[in-house]
């Protein structure tokens, strides 16, 4: 599906030959913007380079004469560093002072194939470095295609030789049979307008070798053109051009008007588009993009995870075709590299991708859209920069005078607070897209109180009889069901029947999860697998039982209870292969299955007309998670998955199985009451000074020894006590996952009131770090600004 696509061939202007010395086109690209010393006008011989090291400084290197015309801010270069070589990016010109004070070494190589990072991106990455407290080099790394930190500037551009007949070919045919055969074949292709063709195709058709062709070129019969391959181009069959005609409804029109007015004003503005599931937010994005494109502008669309949202991506591709570059995590480094270059060269004015796409090298994007802005996958944890792509999107838009749209059915409380304070403009679409002129309703949600389900306890199953019955009805009516197994704390683990011992990963302080197909235990944090133990690790009892239910067990139970039911399972195990999400969803979309069941992967963004039932197996899972956002996450998940039901003509119904039917969050989800939930949650946050009221910074210490790591954290706490007494300091305490991949972790949390400026906090942390000095080898300190997840 993702094969290299040769047809249509790239336009002439994108054809280049390899090697910069032979490339006059590229020379004039750079020669006008050489680094020049501002005063003397002489060429500056020193470049200041950001290297991907966790050290907050730039490094000066000498520019050898033969490179000087290539070097300018934004260029990727390779430099010596100690005994190693590192790849970094030129960010500034050096001064004569650098020359004098420094025995600078020479730049070793320059990557001339990659368009230099723009001034805008250099500035944005510097902002990221400052705000998220990492080095500029680390921030710059996130703005380059993956693999860019390999210390080589060798060309990663792939080319292909295209062979065609020369218009000035001699009249007499060549002598050799093979030669004649080749010419004959090319004539046929030319008549069919298929020439020039890749040399490999020609040779596999006619036989012969590269030498035969070279000879024919020398004799003037053939021409060879070296073309650059764009491995990121999507094959034509991935383009879905089927689209229904739609008339916008009034809330959509209002939203689009406000947005296009802002785009026209050519100045920064940020919208929070709060529209219930199925209210037509994607259509608003599409119209806004259309507006930008009609004025020749460019745009970025962030989606939480490409593989989970093939339908959304398809809609963009259907509307904008080849103008769209889709970036996703399953692309090979080569594909990503090509996409990056294509975007930098202006070939793709629309970029769709996950969080890293916020740093895509578009020139002056006019619009940045963040779909499902509440999703936690927008936050990067490792490696640095630990940035939040939504927040970076807003800052990028601000810096380049662009319009930003944050869209969600369940906006994050952070964004809601910004809308309330007037930082963002709130656009609301409280109703679903009307169907045939009739208002479409959100699905009815029913609670199944599991505490009363005696039958369930007897059968040891997990599906309540009402839910099974409802699924059965859908099967009879040829409608479909989505089942969510909210897996947090619900994975199948083994337990000793007599003492309660649970096998844990030897490197991480978490339980091992049972995987039936391979009959082994696996750690979901580090991936280690182990055989099933034959006895309890504590009391040596042989009576071990499986607890909890995984998706596999759920699948079995359904197959047992509803004979003949057609099931599709979507979880980590079934989606490892490339394109596997796509396949599962396509199958479901064709109606080849009655039920799609899975983990949180099934909760998001799916739009299937025949889905009229959604079942949530353990609605309260996740509520008690030690995370300040646990309730917010749960509410979002419940609302999102419920929103998959009844999106077209057929009405939807949702069953929510739980042991805590009275829990406030479950009650709000039942009534689709976002506003009520927000009121309730914001109040709790405010009371405790948690975001969005205050700000959080987490400082995590990890090391191979528990006591030493703790001592380190304690010393830090004392430094922070001294340098930053005006903020709340919590901990240090063992992290939620105390031991991970054989490293012990302790965490210190800073709760920063709004009255304390961020710059002051950063200063205090830097001062403390200086006072602390170098950490011993093997120990690490990780600063996470605005952490998301378990804090
Ligand atoms: P959301 O992103 O808010 O969940 P979508 O944009 O996916 O909603 O819209 C839900 C469905 O309604 C999609 O199938 C979409 O094509 C369709 N749709 C959107 N706007 C309209 C409209 N104005 N008229 C008819 N159908 C629409
Ligand atoms: Zn582990
Ligand atoms: Zn035991």
XYZ file of N, CA and C and ligand atoms in Angstrom, residues 505-508 510 512 523-528 741, ligand 2:
40
model
N 7.087 -7.717 36.966
C 8.266 -7.640 36.105
C 9.494 -7.490 36.995
N 10.580 -8.187 36.626
C 11.754 -8.077 37.497
C 12.439 -6.720 37.359
N 12.159 -5.976 36.290
C 12.808 -4.680 36.096
C 11.903 -3.485 36.374
N 10.604 -3.730 36.458
C 9.670 -2.622 36.643
C 8.709 -3.004 37.765
N 5.638 -3.280 38.156
C 4.268 -3.451 37.658
C 3.993 -4.938 37.456
N 2.873 -8.375 35.674
C 2.983 -8.913 34.326
C 1.574 -9.219 33.810
N 5.550 -7.808 30.305
C 5.512 -6.505 30.963
C 5.161 -5.464 29.913
N 4.094 -4.691 30.174
C 3.668 -3.726 29.172
C 4.493 -2.449 29.202
N 5.416 -2.364 30.140
C 6.267 -1.171 30.190
C 7.602 -1.387 29.517
N 8.207 -2.579 29.694
C 9.522 -2.784 29.086
C 9.507 -3.904 28.050
N 8.418 -4.666 27.989
C 8.307 -5.664 26.933
C 8.887 -7.024 27.257
N 9.499 -7.159 28.429
C 10.064 -8.461 28.816
C 8.965 -9.516 28.879
N 12.272 -0.410 34.070
C 13.443 -0.902 33.336
C 14.676 -0.918 34.231
Zn 9.189 -4.405 32.783
